[in-house]
């Protein structure tokens, strides 16, 4: 289990991503789409999300959004 900078347990990447639905950027758009996707790996890490997007044949912007989200999540 990863800890945040305060020593508290960090939520799984995908769980954190789902909470970003109100952002007005590519991460927010990805979160909004993920919330409506029943097969989205809700407790997965960034690689699980990328694998899911690959299976869904997502566009390159979605993968860039995952990269941006992962950077934000790691700094959380």
One Martini backbone bead per residue (centre of mass of N, CA, C, O) as a GRO file, in nm:
protein
   76
    1UNK     BB    1   0.096   0.037   0.023
    2UNK     BB    2   0.049   0.359  -0.031
    3UNK     BB    3   0.168   0.675   0.069
    4UNK     BB    4   0.140   0.977   0.156
    5UNK     BB    5   0.295   1.266   0.273
    6UNK     BB    6   0.134   1.194   0.567
    7UNK     BB    7   0.104   0.863   0.594
    8UNK     BB    8  -0.135   0.797   0.430
    9UNK     BB    9  -0.340   0.623   0.259
   10UNK     BB   10  -0.352   0.560  -0.075
   11UNK     BB   11  -0.536   0.555  -0.327
   12UNK     BB   12  -0.610   0.416  -0.584
   13UNK     BB   13  -0.575   0.533  -0.886
   14UNK     BB   14  -0.863   0.477  -1.000
   15UNK     BB   15  -1.017   0.591  -0.759
   16UNK     BB   16  -0.902   0.874  -0.785
   17UNK     BB   17  -0.987   0.931  -1.076
   18UNK     BB   18  -1.299   0.921  -1.026
   19UNK     BB   19  -1.282   1.197  -0.847
   20UNK     BB   20  -1.200   1.391  -1.116
   21UNK     BB   21  -1.480   1.482  -1.268
   22UNK     BB   22  -1.456   1.819  -1.214
   23UNK     BB   23  -1.254   1.859  -1.409
   24UNK     BB   24  -1.120   2.088  -1.684
   25UNK     BB   25  -0.974   1.832  -1.824
   26UNK     BB   26  -0.848   1.538  -1.933
   27UNK     BB   27  -0.890   1.401  -1.659
   28UNK     BB   28  -1.192   1.466  -1.631
   29UNK     BB   29  -1.280   1.322  -1.890
   30UNK     BB   30  -1.176   1.045  -1.806
   31UNK     BB   31  -1.342   1.019  -1.548
   32UNK     BB   32  -1.617   1.039  -1.677
   33UNK     BB   33  -1.586   0.790  -1.859
   34UNK     BB   34  -1.517   0.583  -1.634
   35UNK     BB   35  -1.790   0.606  -1.475
   36UNK     BB   36  -1.949   0.475  -1.742
   37UNK     BB   37  -1.754   0.218  -1.711
   38UNK     BB   38  -1.808  -0.104  -1.610
   39UNK     BB   39  -1.494  -0.213  -1.686
   40UNK     BB   40  -1.348  -0.046  -1.501
   41UNK     BB   41  -1.058  -0.042  -1.293
   42UNK     BB   42  -1.133   0.080  -0.979
   43UNK     BB   43  -0.849  -0.060  -0.830
   44UNK     BB   44  -0.630   0.026  -1.014
   45UNK     BB   45  -0.365   0.100  -1.182
   46UNK     BB   46  -0.222   0.262  -1.438
   47UNK     BB   47  -0.172   0.000  -1.603
   48UNK     BB   48  -0.465  -0.100  -1.595
   49UNK     BB   49  -0.580   0.141  -1.744
   50UNK     BB   50  -0.413   0.113  -2.000
   51UNK     BB   51  -0.509  -0.173  -2.070
   52UNK     BB   52  -0.803  -0.097  -2.099
   53UNK     BB   53  -0.767   0.115  -2.322
   54UNK     BB   54  -0.644  -0.081  -2.521
   55UNK     BB   55  -0.894  -0.272  -2.541
   56UNK     BB   56  -1.077  -0.007  -2.629
   57UNK     BB   57  -0.923   0.170  -2.836
   58UNK     BB   58  -0.800   0.424  -2.754
   59UNK     BB   59  -0.681   0.722  -2.765
   60UNK     BB   60  -0.401   0.914  -2.712
   61UNK     BB   61  -0.533   1.116  -2.510
   62UNK     BB   62  -0.596   0.908  -2.290
   63UNK     BB   63  -0.299   0.835  -2.228
   64UNK     BB   64  -0.214   1.122  -2.152
   65UNK     BB   65  -0.413   1.146  -1.914
   66UNK     BB   66  -0.289   0.923  -1.747
   67UNK     BB   67  -0.014   1.053  -1.716
   68UNK     BB   68  -0.118   1.308  -1.573
   69UNK     BB   69  -0.263   1.162  -1.342
   70UNK     BB   70  -0.019   1.016  -1.226
   71UNK     BB   71   0.136   1.266  -1.147
   72UNK     BB   72  -0.079   1.375  -0.954
   73UNK     BB   73  -0.104   1.125  -0.770
   74UNK     BB   74   0.199   1.122  -0.677
   75UNK     BB   75   0.160   1.427  -0.548
   76UNK     BB   76  -0.074   1.360  -0.327
   0.00000   0.00000   0.00000
